[in-house]
Short mmCIF file of C-alpha atoms in Angstrom, two decimals:
data_model
loop_
_atom_site.label_atom_id
_atom_site.label_comp_id
_atom_site.label_asym_id
_atom_site.label_seq_id
_atom_site.Cartn_x
_atom_site.Cartn_y
_atom_site.Cartn_z
CA MET A 1450 8.88 -8.69 21.82
CA PHE A 1451 6.99 -10.17 18.82
CA TRP A 1452 9.90 -9.89 16.48
CA ASP A 1453 12.28 -11.13 19.14
CA ARG A 1454 10.20 -14.35 19.37
CA MET A 1455 10.00 -14.60 15.61
CA ASN A 1456 13.80 -14.28 15.31
CA GLN A 1457 14.41 -16.81 18.05
CA GLN A 1458 12.09 -19.37 16.43
CA PHE A 1459 13.10 -18.87 12.78
CA GLY A 1460 16.30 -16.87 12.69
CA ASP A 1461 16.64 -13.28 11.61
CA THR A 1462 16.41 -13.81 7.86
CA TYR A 1463 13.89 -16.60 7.78
CA ALA A 1464 11.57 -14.83 10.24
CA GLN A 1465 11.11 -12.04 7.70
CA SER A 1466 10.44 -14.53 4.95
CA VAL A 1467 7.83 -16.34 7.09
CA ALA A 1468 6.16 -13.07 7.85
CA LYS A 1469 6.03 -11.87 4.31
CA ASP A 1470 5.26 -15.19 2.43
CA TYR A 1471 3.49 -17.69 4.65
CA VAL A 1472 -0.36 -17.44 4.56
CA LEU A 1473 -1.87 -18.56 7.91
CA SER A 1474 -5.46 -19.82 8.00
CA GLU A 1475 -5.68 -18.75 11.62
CA LEU A 1476 -5.24 -15.17 10.40
CA GLY A 1477 -8.07 -15.42 7.82
CA GLY A 1478 -5.71 -16.30 4.95
CA ARG A 1479 -3.34 -13.38 5.56
CA THR A 1480 0.39 -13.30 6.13
CA VAL A 1481 1.88 -12.11 9.39
CA ASP A 1482 2.78 -8.82 7.71
CA GLN A 1483 -0.70 -8.30 6.39
CA ALA A 1484 -2.32 -9.13 9.66
CA LEU A 1485 -0.14 -6.67 11.55
CA ALA A 1486 -0.70 -4.03 8.90
CA ASP A 1487 -4.40 -4.57 9.26
CA GLY A 1488 -4.16 -3.85 12.95
CA GLU A 1489 -4.31 -7.29 14.44
CA SER A 1490 -2.57 -7.48 17.86
CA ALA A 1491 0.91 -8.92 17.86
CA LYS A 1492 -0.23 -11.30 20.54
CA ARG A 1493 -2.98 -12.72 18.31
CA VAL A 1494 -0.58 -13.00 15.41
CA TRP A 1495 1.96 -14.75 17.58
CA TYR A 1496 -0.62 -17.29 18.72
CA ALA A 1497 -1.42 -18.00 15.16
CA VAL A 1498 2.26 -18.55 14.38
CA CYS A 1499 2.43 -20.91 17.42
CA ALA A 1500 -0.64 -22.81 16.14
CA THR A 1501 0.85 -23.23 12.64
CA PHE A 1502 4.55 -24.02 13.43
CA ASP A 1503 6.10 -26.23 16.12
CA VAL A 1504 7.01 -23.32 18.43
CA PRO A 1505 8.60 -24.55 21.73
CA ASP A 1506 6.73 -23.78 24.96
CA ARG A 1507 9.52 -21.55 26.22
CA LEU A 1508 8.72 -19.05 23.38
CA ARG A 1509 4.90 -19.20 23.70
#
């Protein structure tokens, strides 16, 4: 579900780039990939993405 929402928001290719390259302050200065690898819940990571990007309500 997490990656489905990422892909809906950013598109398949850009979602992977955002996850790998974009450092989120809401995740303690980590990328999405780093936070997930560190064991953060996908729900918490998604909320951080929503807080950082203009994610429409239908995807929240």
